[in-house]
Amino acid sequence: MELQRLGVKFFLHQSSQLELDDLVPVFHSWIQKKVVGDHILVDVHNYSHVPRGPGILLVAHEGNFSMDSGDGRLGLFYYRKQPLEGSLESRLGHIFETTLQAARLLEEESRLGQLHFKTDEFLLVANDRLKAPNTQEVFEQLKPGLSVFLRRLLDGDDFTLSRQEEPGERLTVQVSTGCSDDAEKLLARLS
Amino acid sequence: MRPPKPAGSLLRAFLLIAIFAADPGESEMSTWKDQLAGQIDPAWAEEIDVFETQIEQRRQGKLDEKIFAETRLRRGVYGQRYDNGQRHDGIRAQEISYPSGSLTKGPETAWDAPGMQRIKIPFGGVTPDQMDVLADLAEEYSDSVLHVTTRQDFQLHFVHIDDTPDLMRRLAAAEITTREACGNSVRNVTACPLAGVCRDEPFDVTPYAIAISRFLLGHPDAQDFGRKFKIAFSGCREHACGLVSMHDMGLIAVTKNENGQEKRGFECYVGGGLGAVPHQAKLFDSFLPEEELLPTAQAIARVFARLGEKDIRSRARIKFLVANLGIDEFRRLVLEEREILSEDERWTAYLSDVRDYNERTLREGKGVNPAARPEGFQEWYKTNVYHQRQDDYGVATITLPLGDLSAWQMRELAELARRFAGENVRTTVEQNFVLRWVSQSDLPDLYQELERVGLNEPGAGSILDITACPGTDTCKLGIASSLGLAGEIRTRLAGKFMEMDEAVRNLRIKISGCFNSCGQHHIADIGFYGTSRTFSSRKVPHFQLVLGGKWTENAGSYGLAMGSVPAKRIPEVLERITERYVKERAKGQSFQDFIRDIGKLELRDSLEDLMTVPAYEEDATFYSDWGDPREFTLGDMGIGECAGEVVSLVDFDLAAAERLVFEAQVKLDEEAYPEADELAYGAMLQSARALIKTEFLDVADDPDIVVEEFRKRFYDTEIFHNRFAGGKFADYLFRRHKSPPREHTRDHAHTLVEESQLFIEAAHACWERIAQHQVAAASASGSTAGPSVQ
Ligand code: HEM
Ligand code: SF4
């Protein structure tokens, strides 16, 4: 078994205006229209009353989507619950693709205010304290595979990786880049 | 507990390479079972291993699904809404095609469907280290949110069954078990969150709550119940905290003087309970000496296991056994059983330490520093701080909106507990936390820190502090959205809280998504439970308004239903009732007295206009629930009109039945029990007749004929049966018809009024099913005719 429970978070750009509750009907319509590929969508849950929580949650069998503020900043968080096949890079590819597709859907959604997701900074979260405790060593081990993948995603743009060291928190890698491409462009590189 | 430290650097390096290896399955990975070996009580570890094996057996089809279902329930692994693989998405019923296919974890419960994990927290006591573990589990296996329940438990939602053994191991390593958190077993033992620091208690009930929960956990005499068994402790009779009267076994601390020595004991109650038909507990013993606590509980368990109902689930709680036998006979049987029990040293072994039980106080208590008062502190202090009987210490209530907090908040709160309150954290039955033993001088700092983590809401125990069950959000039985309504009411009231009249601020609201009353609506000043009504073949979410229940005096009295209000009008109803209370109440008049004085008839009249539903074309918002944009409707507008006409005939008769039961409530309040009984019975007959008339218009109104026709047409055919409750509501009518009460007591009349209300609800639901069926049949045959009346 290898590390499977990985998550990705793309932050909302400051200029974005979002009433969290407005996402509820949007996520419901995703279920109605089955718009998320490879996912069995189950239900929507409104946690907007919980500070630093998952906000509005779309539960799927394979992984959950949420407009999350768990780390204090609002963003689209997707984390995988069911295992994927293949190498770390290909698993990352799958997870990023799913997240970016969801981000694109939200950016295009006319029922929401203009949303934009930042691509110059995002997070990779290892949601598994057994296999990936939040230590420097594990971070070092993760770096090579992650870097290979990021070079593809960012098409050669420079990036830096740093680990968030808050005690008790999951291993979280912050990726910072000079990338100014939007979610659509990044997505195109993954298909 | 923090993440485990890997054993050695070589091994660690090996593991890490394996984790990120491109090729899965080549290396042997460590598991939680390995990691936590030696850190878990061996008996608990074995139980979890057995459960893991049972999961595997079930997966391979070697364990019956019903047996597996009860097995997992007894480990706190619950089903969740949509786990039958069906969900109405607002347009149509969609199949959720889980990869597990036909594999089930119980009848009609898909294996892969997300479920709920309940985590038992005896007396609500958690340590900061345990809070850290709970936060980790919420993130890794659930949705990063922890939910505190009305019985001091935690719940995690959207958990996959395959993750539950590891989840349980990690809890077990932190000395928490999920065993018997659900299922037909002794559930979490609850206790006042102020036990040990309360100014009113004669002694601290905590060590007794610990002793009884340990003693009964997995006890062989407590494994064969027909239904769950709940125990609660209270420090005193007058205050609400323990809610003793609504428990299967309730214990209130009392002392007496024997030969100049203070003797500890309990006022012991049995047979209380909420549920569809609430019962007040009966006094079993006014002084149960402390050394008799465990053997008596054991004897009660044995009598309940032996004589309690097993087949009819709806009559299986001990309250029915106590009601059937009478409290005197029940007591006699228990005492007889007590005599023949073989001596067990655990009965009294713990007593030698009970008087030394003392929660550690880390910090020296000092009075509040008057200089440092952050903004907002004063309001919070007024509602959220309790002065302990120990000088200079306070209890701070951490109010949780809808009982929820995020994993991050939980971790931060654990840190604050370490800093300000030592190990002394408890959950409360109002779905909050309390930090005990906080030095008064630390309160301003604590407040500031709570503000930083978003846990500084004032209004503990106020109208803002709404209790709600999971309702349609996650519960399979939910009819209307209790959480959605609670959220809406909270948002509306929060803005006006500071300007609110003190009397209104102190009211309590409790909401259940259906009649099962998990949200404890019976004991609220203002309670609601979810129902539904059909208008022109579209469904409209409603809530029954239940007024005048009592939270104080250990849930001293239960409220009665006033009528169904469309969900979308509830905020207006609330506003109207509270405004009237502020304007018209006599000085110091309680809400219960106020309601009683106005009289239910007049109150209902004053709300009549809010019980109407506009046509769909006029205002479609009524046809969806709070917080859920999906439409409630299952009907088709094209056919609606014809169906509507016929529906209105039945609806008319059912409304008449509602009116009768309403009058029965009024009579009950006037203590006119024979009349209340007759009216409640009449209401059931009336609604049964309403249904019969859909098939046989000229049915006579002789009760014998109505009951006979109803039995033949609706009961024997199971048309009246509810998918979950079976024919239980029909039994209410049959029982009353066959055996009218020999003597008229308040208890009898109250029960019948409740039953009658439920019977009418069931008649509504039955008619809705018939109408849908007929509409579907009509559209399939191309006809535009609605349900026919002959
Ligand atoms: C026929 C089925 C059910 C009946 C009769 C029933 C009844 C009750 C009653 C009377 C209470 C409690 C009040 C108390 O003692 O504090 C309760 C508590 C509760 N019920 Fe139910 N319930 C049923 C099914 C469910 C289901 C399916 C769910 C949703 C998953 C649920 C969720 C809860 C919760 C969250 C609590 C408070 C928690 C606790 O015990 O820790 N109940 N139930
Ligand atoms: S009251 Fe009804 S809806 Fe609410 S949790 Fe209980 S069974 Fe579910």
GROMACS .gro file of C-alpha atoms in nm, chain A residues 2-191:
model
  190
    2GLU     CA    1   0.124   0.344  -0.081
    3LEU     CA    2   0.015   0.689   0.026
    4GLN     CA    3  -0.325   0.735  -0.125
    5ARG     CA    4  -0.519   0.985   0.081
    6LEU     CA    5  -0.391   1.298  -0.082
    7GLY     CA    6  -0.568   1.629  -0.108
    8VAL     CA    7  -0.521   1.947  -0.306
    9LYS     CA    8  -0.636   2.295  -0.222
   10PHE     CA    9  -0.657   2.593  -0.458
   11PHE     CA   10  -0.723   2.927  -0.291
   12LEU     CA   11  -0.984   3.172  -0.405
   13HIS     CA   12  -0.840   3.490  -0.546
   14GLN     CA   13  -0.900   3.791  -0.326
   15SER     CA   14  -1.115   3.957  -0.588
   16SER     CA   15  -1.363   3.669  -0.578
   17GLN     CA   16  -1.694   3.736  -0.414
   18LEU     CA   17  -1.862   3.435  -0.268
   19GLU     CA   18  -2.163   3.383  -0.042
   20LEU     CA   19  -2.096   3.032   0.083
   21ASP     CA   20  -2.464   2.937   0.090
   22ASP     CA   21  -2.487   3.005  -0.284
   23LEU     CA   22  -2.276   2.696  -0.340
   24VAL     CA   23  -2.544   2.466  -0.202
   25PRO     CA   24  -2.770   2.473  -0.510
   26VAL     CA   25  -2.464   2.458  -0.734
   27PHE     CA   26  -2.337   2.138  -0.576
   28HIS     CA   27  -2.688   1.993  -0.585
   29SER     CA   28  -2.702   2.060  -0.956
   30TRP     CA   29  -2.369   1.884  -1.000
   31ILE     CA   30  -2.533   1.577  -0.853
   32GLN     CA   31  -2.840   1.615  -1.074
   33LYS     CA   32  -2.630   1.647  -1.387
   34LYS     CA   33  -2.352   1.413  -1.276
   35VAL     CA   34  -2.095   1.662  -1.393
   36VAL     CA   35  -1.793   1.530  -1.208
   37GLY     CA   36  -1.632   1.254  -1.408
   38ASP     CA   37  -1.528   0.928  -1.239
   39HIS     CA   38  -1.713   1.021  -0.922
   40ILE     CA   39  -2.026   0.885  -0.759
   41LEU     CA   40  -2.171   1.196  -0.604
   42VAL     CA   41  -2.367   1.136  -0.287
   43ASP     CA   42  -2.482   1.448  -0.105
   44VAL     CA   43  -2.428   1.812  -0.013
   45HIS     CA   44  -2.374   1.933   0.341
   46ASN     CA   45  -2.377   2.290   0.464
   47TYR     CA   46  -2.117   2.357   0.733
   48SER     CA   47  -2.102   2.731   0.682
   49HIS     CA   48  -2.178   2.778   1.054
   50VAL     CA   49  -1.847   2.613   1.148
   51PRO     CA   50  -1.543   2.847   1.150
   52ARG     CA   51  -1.228   2.706   0.990
   53GLY     CA   52  -1.424   2.409   0.859
   54PRO     CA   53  -1.526   2.251   0.529
   55GLY     CA   54  -1.781   2.524   0.449
   56ILE     CA   55  -2.001   2.364   0.187
   57LEU     CA   56  -1.922   2.000   0.132
   58LEU     CA   57  -1.996   1.782  -0.168
   59VAL     CA   58  -1.957   1.421  -0.068
   60ALA     CA   59  -1.857   1.167  -0.329
   61HIS     CA   60  -1.758   0.806  -0.289
   62GLU     CA   61  -1.412   0.857  -0.436
   63GLY     CA   62  -1.329   1.183  -0.265
   64ASN     CA   63  -1.486   1.492  -0.108
   65PHE     CA   64  -1.499   1.845  -0.245
   66SER     CA   65  -1.541   2.145  -0.019
   67MET     CA   66  -1.513   2.521  -0.017
   68ASP     CA   67  -1.290   2.494   0.281
   69SER     CA   68  -1.137   2.732   0.529
   70GLY     CA   69  -0.966   2.474   0.749
   71ASP     CA   70  -0.631   2.655   0.727
   72GLY     CA   71  -0.787   2.999   0.762
   73ARG     CA   72  -0.807   3.078   0.390
   74LEU     CA   73  -1.099   3.005   0.163
   75GLY     CA   74  -1.035   2.764  -0.121
   76LEU     CA   75  -1.149   2.459  -0.308
   77PHE     CA   76  -1.024   2.150  -0.131
   78TYR     CA   77  -1.051   1.806  -0.284
   79TYR     CA   78  -0.925   1.500  -0.107
   80ARG     CA   79  -0.916   1.149  -0.224
   81LYS     CA   80  -1.072   0.871  -0.018
   82GLN     CA   81  -1.052   0.574  -0.253
   83PRO     CA   82  -0.719   0.443  -0.382
   84LEU     CA   83  -0.593   0.515  -0.734
   85GLU     CA   84  -0.366   0.297  -0.938
   86GLY     CA   85  -0.027   0.392  -1.071
   87SER     CA   86   0.279   0.584  -0.960
   88LEU     CA   87   0.273   0.882  -0.727
   89GLU     CA   88   0.300   1.116  -1.025
   90SER     CA   89   0.009   0.964  -1.204
   91ARG     CA   90  -0.201   0.964  -0.888
   92LEU     CA   91  -0.116   1.329  -0.835
   93GLY     CA   92  -0.211   1.394  -1.195
   94HIS     CA   93  -0.552   1.241  -1.138
   95ILE     CA   94  -0.615   1.431  -0.817
   96PHE     CA   95  -0.505   1.767  -0.960
   97GLU     CA   96  -0.713   1.709  -1.268
   98THR     CA   97  -1.024   1.642  -1.062
   99THR     CA   98  -0.963   1.949  -0.848
  100LEU     CA   99  -0.892   2.180  -1.139
  101GLN     CA  100  -1.196   2.058  -1.326
  102ALA     CA  101  -1.410   2.141  -1.026
  103ALA     CA  102  -1.240   2.481  -1.001
  104ARG     CA  103  -1.318   2.551  -1.364
  105LEU     CA  104  -1.683   2.456  -1.314
  106LEU     CA  105  -1.705   2.700  -1.027
  107GLU     CA  106  -1.535   2.977  -1.223
  108GLU     CA  107  -1.783   2.930  -1.504
  109GLU     CA  108  -2.086   2.906  -1.281
  110SER     CA  109  -2.324   3.190  -1.352
  111ARG     CA  110  -2.512   3.153  -1.022
  112LEU     CA  111  -2.200   3.252  -0.830
  113GLY     CA  112  -2.020   3.586  -0.829
  114GLN     CA  113  -1.705   3.594  -1.041
  115LEU     CA  114  -1.476   3.335  -0.883
  116HIS     CA  115  -1.107   3.299  -0.958
  117PHE     CA  116  -0.869   3.045  -0.823
  118LYS     CA  117  -0.507   3.133  -0.765
  119THR     CA  118  -0.247   2.917  -0.935
  120ASP     CA  119   0.063   3.081  -0.792
  121GLU     CA  120   0.014   2.913  -0.458
  122PHE     CA  121  -0.161   2.591  -0.361
  123LEU     CA  122  -0.145   2.312  -0.106
  124LEU     CA  123  -0.091   1.940  -0.114
  125VAL     CA  124  -0.224   1.765   0.195
  126ALA     CA  125  -0.143   1.411   0.304
  127ASN     CA  126  -0.455   1.305   0.490
  128ASP     CA  127  -0.293   1.008   0.656
  129ARG     CA  128  -0.100   1.041   0.979
  130LEU     CA  129   0.012   0.680   0.972
  131LYS     CA  130   0.177   0.679   0.634
  132ALA     CA  131   0.275   1.042   0.617
  133PRO     CA  132   0.328   1.196   0.959
  134ASN     CA  133   0.405   1.566   0.946
  135THR     CA  134   0.785   1.544   0.965
  136GLN     CA  135   1.071   1.688   0.766
  137GLU     CA  136   1.183   1.339   0.666
  138VAL     CA  137   0.853   1.247   0.511
  139PHE     CA  138   0.848   1.582   0.337
  140GLU     CA  139   1.192   1.511   0.191
  141GLN     CA  140   1.070   1.174   0.070
  142LEU     CA  141   0.770   1.326  -0.099
  143LYS     CA  142   0.961   1.603  -0.274
  144PRO     CA  143   1.114   1.417  -0.572
  145GLY     CA  144   0.792   1.260  -0.700
  146LEU     CA  145   0.600   1.577  -0.638
  147SER     CA  146   0.859   1.786  -0.821
  148VAL     CA  147   0.846   1.567  -1.128
  149PHE     CA  148   0.474   1.612  -1.138
  150LEU     CA  149   0.486   1.987  -1.076
  151ARG     CA  150   0.731   2.043  -1.360
  152ARG     CA  151   0.469   1.896  -1.589
  153LEU     CA  152   0.184   2.090  -1.435
  154LEU     CA  153   0.368   2.422  -1.432
  155ASP     CA  154   0.534   2.369  -1.765
  156GLY     CA  155   0.879   2.455  -1.637
  157ASP     CA  156   0.785   2.753  -1.420
  158ASP     CA  157   0.991   2.772  -1.104
  159PHE     CA  158   0.835   2.661  -0.781
  160THR     CA  159   0.930   2.624  -0.419
  161LEU     CA  160   0.799   2.371  -0.172
  162SER     CA  161   0.763   2.433   0.197
  163ARG     CA  162   0.614   2.232   0.478
  164GLN     CA  163   0.369   2.380   0.724
  165GLU     CA  164   0.498   2.287   1.063
  166GLU     CA  165   0.201   2.343   1.291
  167PRO     CA  166   0.194   2.067   1.550
  168GLY     CA  167  -0.086   1.817   1.514
  169GLU     CA  168  -0.173   1.927   1.162
  170ARG     CA  169  -0.149   1.691   0.868
  171LEU     CA  170   0.157   1.698   0.645
  172THR     CA  171   0.083   1.996   0.425
  173VAL     CA  172   0.311   2.113   0.148
  174GLN     CA  173   0.275   2.464   0.020
  175VAL     CA  174   0.366   2.510  -0.345
  176SER     CA  175   0.458   2.865  -0.448
  177THR     CA  176   0.532   2.952  -0.808
  178GLY     CA  177   0.552   3.250  -1.037
  179CYS     CA  178   0.285   3.082  -1.249
  180SER     CA  179   0.025   3.318  -1.389
  181ASP     CA  180  -0.166   3.065  -1.596
  182ASP     CA  181  -0.527   3.004  -1.505
  183ALA     CA  182  -0.686   2.677  -1.400
  184GLU     CA  183  -0.788   2.600  -1.757
  185LYS     CA  184  -0.432   2.615  -1.882
  186LEU     CA  185  -0.304   2.395  -1.604
  187LEU     CA  186  -0.579   2.151  -1.677
  188ALA     CA  187  -0.487   2.135  -2.044
  189ARG     CA  188  -0.139   2.016  -1.948
  190LEU     CA  189  -0.278   1.724  -1.757
  191SER     CA  190  -0.507   1.579  -2.021
   0.00000   0.00000   0.00000
